[in-house]
Every structure is written in structure tokens, then in C-alpha cells.
Amino acid sequence: MKIELIEKIEGEAFLDVSCRQGKVRDAYVRFPHYRGIEKILVGRDPLDALVINPRVCGICGHAHLQATVRTLEKLAGFEPNEKVKKIREITRFCEMVQNHIKWFYLVVFDRLGLTYDFRTVHVMIQKINMLAAIFSGQWPHSSYALPGGVTCDPSQLEILQAKRLVQSVREHFVLLVGAFDIKNLSKDLKRLYDRLEERDLLYTGKSLDRFITFGSDSYVQSSKILHGKVRPAKLHNIREFGQEKSHAKGVTYKGKFYETGPLARTMLRGDLFVKQLHRRYKDSITTRIFARIYEVGTLLKKIDEHLRTIDISEPSYTPLEIPDGETMSAIEAARGSLIHKVCIEKGKIAEYVIITPTQWNLSNAKNGESSIIKKALIGAQCEATDIIFRSFDICSVCTTH
Amino acid sequence: MARISKEERKRQIMDTALRLFSKEGFFEVTIADIAKEMKMSAGNIYNYFSSKDALAKELILYISKYLGNQIRQINMQPLSAKEKIKQIVELYFKTAKERPELIEYFLRIYLSNREVFKDGCEGMICVSPFVTEIMIFFEEGVRSGELRDQDFFSAFGLFMGYLGGMVFLMGEGMLPNDIEFYTDEIAENIYRALKNET
Amino acid sequence: MRPKVIWLQGVTCNGNSHSFVNLPDIEDCLRRYDWLYHPVLPSSCTLDELSDKECDILVLEGGLKPGWRKGEFDLEKLFLRLAKRAKKVVAVGSCAVYGGVFREYDENITGVLFSGAQKTKHYKSLAQKTVNIPGCPAHPEWIAFALDAERVKLDTYNRPKELYAYTVHSGCMRNEYFEWKVDAEQFGTKEGCLYYRQGCQGPFTHGSCNKILWNETASKTRVGTPCFGCTEPDFPKRDLFATKTYMGIPATMPLGVPKRAYLTITGIAKSFHIPRLHKRLFDED
């Protein structure tokens, strides 16, 4: 048995692997920490969760904020107007874009020993975060969305600034990665592909080929793929379970494990580029890695669309009372579906539960059902465990909230 | 006449004006009447106040400062809100009795002739020294948990309306007893109305 | 020789690491120092290799908690060993400075020098060389300043005065509304001050958020979000989206302003109804 410390994954995790003849025979993931966010919330005013919850995670705080907002709005039976929806999607998509770019270069390229244009990568990260901050005040963290709307009241000048930023990031992005044309990869996409091929990694890391997405927005609809069939996904079928020696809980849908994240989203959307890769490489690290970077282009386009169509004369906020009750809702975060569940009694939070995307992807096997990470690792070359693990873009801090 | 400072002379004019306003009514009394009472020329009075309205405004500020300073003394003492209420009621009634012209001016002239004060005495400007101290009294009472949290004006109206009403009854000669006779009961009533029940 | 830097993480959300990545021209900062470890940026060592390393500047992000493991190490022991030999310790973010949000769950989580507002057992040995950069997260420019700065004036919480002598209120776009006591009626508008109802802590929170803008462009209050006081030892307080008042008077006064002075000014300012400040900013005339 070998214990690997996997670091720089928004914190750390331990991977216990046993190898035989160079191949992984068994694998178990442990998260050593717990920070008690759910406990901190108990007894507080529901709106305090808007400040506490982003602190679950330094890289996807906006997603945690919006999951909180949507859960509280669901409790109040409130649907925001188009302007509010667009502003929230713009900031959340910005957060996803910066995440994917960081992961693609600072993690994947770094691990595979590929060089990259750090300056351009950094400019993209800085600009996309600046775009978010026009609406959110700052990134990371901030609590600019609340039940009933958003706190900002953007002017045409700010929309114009945002349009310039997204345009600039799109241009940089194309210059770095080239076109998403499977027959004609170029630039960084080609360099990545070649490296995976050189190292015989193209077909590695195949998992259960089951995908799930619970968030619904203008980009993706809540649904799942099992045995190639697309069906709606229902939140009430989710179950969490405790895992030995780990502070992270496992999670299943109707007793089965599913992969969430960009690969799931692009498969459910039916994006041609990812579908073509999937036909050939199934849910291997190749498809998983390319799906995540492919999503950047689509999200940037969405941001641009929203900026062009937003009607800033609509109100930013509608006062809203949060009633007592219990509900859950989901939102798409960079790494997949993020689920928040709240119970409010006498105007205070009585219980709060957070289920993160990494919990879906890194659950350990249970009751004879193989899990996403386990299936991806078993049978792989032992040296490949690190890159397989990282292909899921693990977030340790989220998972150990 | 002994030489006195300009400030002191100004005070004397204000005291005389208050007395005359209280006795004859605000609109009846002219600058000339005040001058006559003080054995000064009207022109000399204009060296101190540019108009009767200007004098009227200075008077309300003067009264507000007079009461404000005394409530401030009460606020600075380490007393419970209950004890402070009693002292404020005492102060108010004592002033109403000893210097009725001050309270009358506030109730009968300032509050009922808003048009005189509309320029330069907007809102709380001229009564700010007094209202500020009442605010501090309330704020500290609520902060310590002794008084119930509520809108400032709900509490302020209850407190000041009650005291004003009593002074009005006194002025009309309708109170069977000396006003100070009512201090304890009224302080108790105000405290009960404002105190924190929980 | 470039100063060696190790950026160590304790009980954290990684927010400061990512905040730091936003620094414009970060390449300069990467060149200027020899980065042995950073959780996100390129650096030369793995966690395991830190056991026998030394550094000139030790950055801590996140709180210290007894028994917290950092890979194979005990976090606090590793931190103290590195801190002892470092020339400077920079505590980045409110968790490293005071214990922060996670202290709400476990009081054993502390900052380097402070546990909430109380001094820790490390205060005596480390106060001389520690610069505290609280904030949730800390602003990248503040962090870069702390890495670079020598002999800067610090306040009682070891925060550089140059960054924390201001309040978040300084430079707020809504200052005129504060001056004339015009409160925001609700969220989602450009108009009105957020101090009276929406819980804004800007007037009594130390920080230069409205002087050194976030992401070069904004701040919480500039997008209508109240300041939550994240640079202070009592962050996060409770009921963060409402102003605590006693009979309508804000419970916490602007920094250093006596209540009597504040109420006097308020009474007077409120008396003048300034029509311009009661209209929508972009309303047609």
C-alpha cells in the first residue's frame, strides 16, 4: 500500500493506492480535515449564510453564494427577473472560467511538464476576475447576491467595460488554445494531446460513463445520463453517507455513483467537440481534460451574450421575506453540481447541509458499487494516479467544509 | 449702569424677551417693547439681534442648550434608566415651575408657530442640543437592556408629550397640586411604558 | 540572493492564495523572490520537502489549530520551526491573523499573534517580526506590500498603518449620502448610504478597500454590498445584512466619533432635505 499526498488541489487529500505489477489494484481517498461551516451556520440569521458560505472555498465562493441564495429563494417561492439571472450567471461563469484556466495551465500543464505562456494566462485570469468584480465588487468572496436579487445596479458604462473585458479574454483564449476542432487541433490543445499520446495516457482514467447535473440555468439543464440515456435528475434521490478515515461524505443518486462537472455538462448539452472525443476516448482523462477547457469558450460566449441582451432598467432587487421551512437546490459550480440544503425554524438556520461536486467525483466505493474515482484509477498505470486524480479538478477545501 | 460684557447684555435681552413673550404673547411684543422694558434704544437691540425672528431662533437654541446641558449631566452619571427618568422629569418640572417662560416658549411659541422658525431652524437644528441628550438617554437605556427597543419617535413622543401635557395643565391652572407633587408617579408611568418586559 | 518565500496554509479556504494571483504584473513578484512553496503559483518544492528548508519570508494563510496535519507534518510545529528562522512572518487573511471564520466552529483555531482580539502564546516570540494582513480575503496589493515592506508602522493588531489606518468608508462612492444621512431604502440601487439599515460596517472597519480597489475596479460598497468588517478580530459578527440599532441609533459609531458628536451632526444633517440626494441619480430632470 502506498499513501500519496496529493497537494495543490485547493488543499490536500490522501490517496491510498495498492499496486500490483505497476497497475492500480485498489484505491481509497481520504480528506484529513474538517472546518465546520455547516455548524457555524446553525442558529444564525439565514442571510448570514451569504457571508459565511462563500468562505467554504476560495476558488468557487460565488457558486456557494449563489447556491445559498437560490436555496433561500426556493423556500420563498421566488424566481428572479432576467436581469438578476443574467448578472448572477455572468459572475458565476467568470468564476468557472478563471478556475478552468488556472487548472488547465497551473495544474495540468505543470504536472505534464508542459511550458505555457504564463503572462497571457495571468492576464486572462486577472481580466475575467475584473469582469466579475464589476458586478460582484470583488473576487474572491463577496456577497453581492441575496434572496430577491443582486446588490449592484450596473450602468451602461459598466456593461461596456465588461464587454471589452470578455472580448479581450476571448481573443487571448483563442490565441492560446486555437480552435476546438478535433481533426485540426493546434496550439496548446495540440501540445496537450501530443503529450498525453507520448505518455500513453489518452485512454487512461475511464470511469463509469455516468453523468449528472442538478443545476439549471441558461447553459445547462438538470439531467443525468445512464447507459447513454438522458433523463431528468431529481434532488430527492440524493443520499450522503459517511466514509471511514475521511472527513468527506460520499454521495450517490438512487444508490449509484455519477460523475459531475464539465464533462457531464458538455455531454448533457451534447457539445459536438466533446461528443466526438467521447466516442473515441470515452470518459478518459483526455475527454475530461478537454471538456473542461472547451467549456471556457462556451462560457465566455454566454457571458458576452448576456452582456449584449441584459436590460439594466429592470430592478436589481425585490424585497423578500424568508419563511420557515426546509428545502434544497443546486447550482453549477466550476467542478460540477453544488447542492445546498437548508432548514429554517423561527427565522434562524436550524440545519445546513452542503454537498460539493468533488464529493460526487471522489466518493469511495460502497456496497459493491464502484465509484467514479475508483473506477477511473483501477487498472491504470501506477504513475498515472496523480494525473487521473487531478483530471477531476479536485477541490479539497470545498469537500472538507 | 455698570459696564457689562456684550454676551451678558445679550442674555439679559433674551431673558427679558422670554418674560414678555410669556406674559403678553409672542405676536404682541415688539422689539420696541423689549427695548423699553430694558431701558435701551430699539436701535441698540438691533446690534444684538437683526430681527425679532432672529431673536426667536436664538431663544429656542438657548433653551435647548439650557435643558440639554442639564440632561447631559444626568446622562453622565452612573444611574439606571429608571433613575435617569426620574431626574429628567424632576428637571423638567422644576424648570417649568422656576422658569416657566422657558418651557412655555418651547411649547407655545416654538411648537405652535413653525412658520417663524422655518428658515434657519429646520427640523431639529435649533433643538438639537436637547434632542441629542434625550437620544443618548434612550440609546443607553436600550443598550443596557433596561428599556425596550423601538422607534425613537414613538418613545420620544411618549416622554415629551406627557411632560408637555402636564406643564400645559399647570399653565392653565388646572392642576389641583403643585406640579412637583406628580414627579414620582409620572416618572414611574414613563418607566413602565418604556421598560423592557422580557 | 533573492529572499526565499514559503507560503504555508493552515485552516483555510484558499481565498488568499487566489486573491494574491490577481496581483497585476505578478511576474515581477514571482521573479523578485525565490518561491519555495505556494499552493497555486509555480514554486520549486513539494510539501514533503519543506521539512528541512528555511526561508526569509514565511507567509501563513489560514488559522493554526493544534494537531492539524499538513501532509506528514504537524502544521503548528512546521510553522514555528520555519518562523523561528525566518526574517519576517506575514500572516495573510483574517484566519492567519485572528483565527477567522472557522474559529466560530472551534475556538482552538487561532491566528499567529491573536486569537480573536486576545494575544496568543506566540505573541511574545513572533510579534517583532510579524506583519498582519487581515481581510477575508486580503487584497493582493496588501499582500505584495507586506512581502516587500521593511520597518513599516504597525497598529495594535500589527497591521500596517499605511493600509489599515483608513476605514473602508474612506473613498466610498456613497459618502455624500452618509454626510447628509440619506439611507438606502433597499438593496440594488446606486443611491443611499448602507450604514443605517443594510448593516454596512465601512465607517468603523479598518481597511483601504475603497482606496486600493478590488480587481482594479470595484469594492463591496461600490456594488451596493455592505462592508462586513472582515479585517477586524470579531469578523464575522451576526445579522450581517441589518444594522443593529438602539432606538434607531446605530449601535456602532463611525471610528473614533463620540456618540454625542455623531448625533448632533446627524440631527442637523437630517434637518436639511437635499432634493438631489433623494432622487435616483440618473433620473431625467
PDB file of N, CA and C in Angstrom, chain A residues 212-214 221-225 229-235 237 253-254 258 268:
ATOM      1  N   ILE A 212     -24.078  13.369 -14.308  1.00  0.00           N
ATOM      2  CA  ILE A 212     -25.240  14.001 -13.678  1.00  0.00           C
ATOM      3  C   ILE A 212     -25.001  15.500 -13.475  1.00  0.00           C
ATOM      4  N   THR A 213     -26.081  16.238 -13.611  1.00  0.00           N
ATOM      5  CA  THR A 213     -26.051  17.687 -13.430  1.00  0.00           C
ATOM      6  C   THR A 213     -27.365  18.096 -12.785  1.00  0.00           C
ATOM      7  N   PHE A 214     -27.272  18.811 -11.688  1.00  0.00           N
ATOM      8  CA  PHE A 214     -28.506  19.207 -10.987  1.00  0.00           C
ATOM      9  C   PHE A 214     -28.874  20.675 -11.197  1.00  0.00           C
ATOM     10  N   GLN A 221     -29.239  22.104 -18.346  1.00  0.00           N
ATOM     11  CA  GLN A 221     -30.452  21.735 -17.618  1.00  0.00           C
ATOM     12  C   GLN A 221     -30.187  20.514 -16.753  1.00  0.00           C
ATOM     13  N   SER A 222     -30.832  20.494 -15.595  1.00  0.00           N
ATOM     14  CA  SER A 222     -30.669  19.385 -14.674  1.00  0.00           C
ATOM     15  C   SER A 222     -31.061  18.060 -15.336  1.00  0.00           C
ATOM     16  N   SER A 223     -30.117  17.120 -15.431  1.00  0.00           N
ATOM     17  CA  SER A 223     -30.403  15.824 -16.034  1.00  0.00           C
ATOM     18  C   SER A 223     -29.250  14.859 -15.790  1.00  0.00           C
ATOM     19  N   LYS A 224     -29.465  13.604 -16.174  1.00  0.00           N
ATOM     20  CA  LYS A 224     -28.417  12.606 -15.981  1.00  0.00           C
ATOM     21  C   LYS A 224     -28.327  11.714 -17.210  1.00  0.00           C
ATOM     22  N   ILE A 225     -27.163  11.098 -17.358  1.00  0.00           N
ATOM     23  CA  ILE A 225     -27.019  10.105 -18.431  1.00  0.00           C
ATOM     24  C   ILE A 225     -26.623   8.774 -17.808  1.00  0.00           C
ATOM     25  N   LYS A 229     -28.625   7.026 -21.894  1.00  0.00           N
ATOM     26  CA  LYS A 229     -29.951   7.655 -21.964  1.00  0.00           C
ATOM     27  C   LYS A 229     -30.022   8.880 -21.057  1.00  0.00           C
ATOM     28  N   VAL A 230     -30.588   9.952 -21.581  1.00  0.00           N
ATOM     29  CA  VAL A 230     -30.708  11.186 -20.812  1.00  0.00           C
ATOM     30  C   VAL A 230     -32.060  11.239 -20.110  1.00  0.00           C
ATOM     31  N   ARG A 231     -32.046  11.461 -18.826  1.00  0.00           N
ATOM     32  CA  ARG A 231     -33.277  11.554 -18.022  1.00  0.00           C
ATOM     33  C   ARG A 231     -33.148  12.748 -17.080  1.00  0.00           C
ATOM     34  N   PRO A 232     -34.272  13.294 -16.625  1.00  0.00           N
ATOM     35  CA  PRO A 232     -34.178  14.370 -15.637  1.00  0.00           C
ATOM     36  C   PRO A 232     -33.568  13.852 -14.326  1.00  0.00           C
ATOM     37  N   ALA A 233     -32.858  14.705 -13.620  1.00  0.00           N
ATOM     38  CA  ALA A 233     -32.277  14.324 -12.320  1.00  0.00           C
ATOM     39  C   ALA A 233     -33.065  15.022 -11.217  1.00  0.00           C
ATOM     40  N   LYS A 234     -33.433  14.256 -10.211  1.00  0.00           N
ATOM     41  CA  LYS A 234     -34.260  14.802  -9.118  1.00  0.00           C
ATOM     42  C   LYS A 234     -33.448  14.851  -7.815  1.00  0.00           C
ATOM     43  N   LEU A 235     -33.494  15.987  -7.188  1.00  0.00           N
ATOM     44  CA  LEU A 235     -32.683  16.182  -5.982  1.00  0.00           C
ATOM     45  C   LEU A 235     -33.011  15.211  -4.851  1.00  0.00           C
ATOM     46  N   ASN A 237     -33.446  12.188  -4.813  1.00  0.00           N
ATOM     47  CA  ASN A 237     -32.835  10.859  -4.914  1.00  0.00           C
ATOM     48  C   ASN A 237     -31.384  10.831  -4.423  1.00  0.00           C
ATOM     49  N   TYR A 253     -26.703   8.779  -6.241  1.00  0.00           N
ATOM     50  CA  TYR A 253     -28.027   9.086  -6.788  1.00  0.00           C
ATOM     51  C   TYR A 253     -28.718   7.757  -7.013  1.00  0.00           C
ATOM     52  N   LYS A 254     -29.818   7.535  -6.333  1.00  0.00           N
ATOM     53  CA  LYS A 254     -30.516   6.228  -6.373  1.00  0.00           C
ATOM     54  C   LYS A 254     -29.522   5.091  -6.169  1.00  0.00           C
ATOM     55  N   TYR A 258     -22.209   8.866  -9.792  1.00  0.00           N
ATOM     56  CA  TYR A 258     -22.227   9.608 -11.066  1.00  0.00           C
ATOM     57  C   TYR A 258     -21.094  10.618 -11.085  1.00  0.00           C
ATOM     58  N   LEU A 268     -24.169  16.351 -21.492  1.00  0.00           N
ATOM     59  CA  LEU A 268     -25.608  16.556 -21.409  1.00  0.00           C
ATOM     60  C   LEU A 268     -26.075  17.625 -22.396  1.00  0.00           C
TER      61      LEU A 268
END
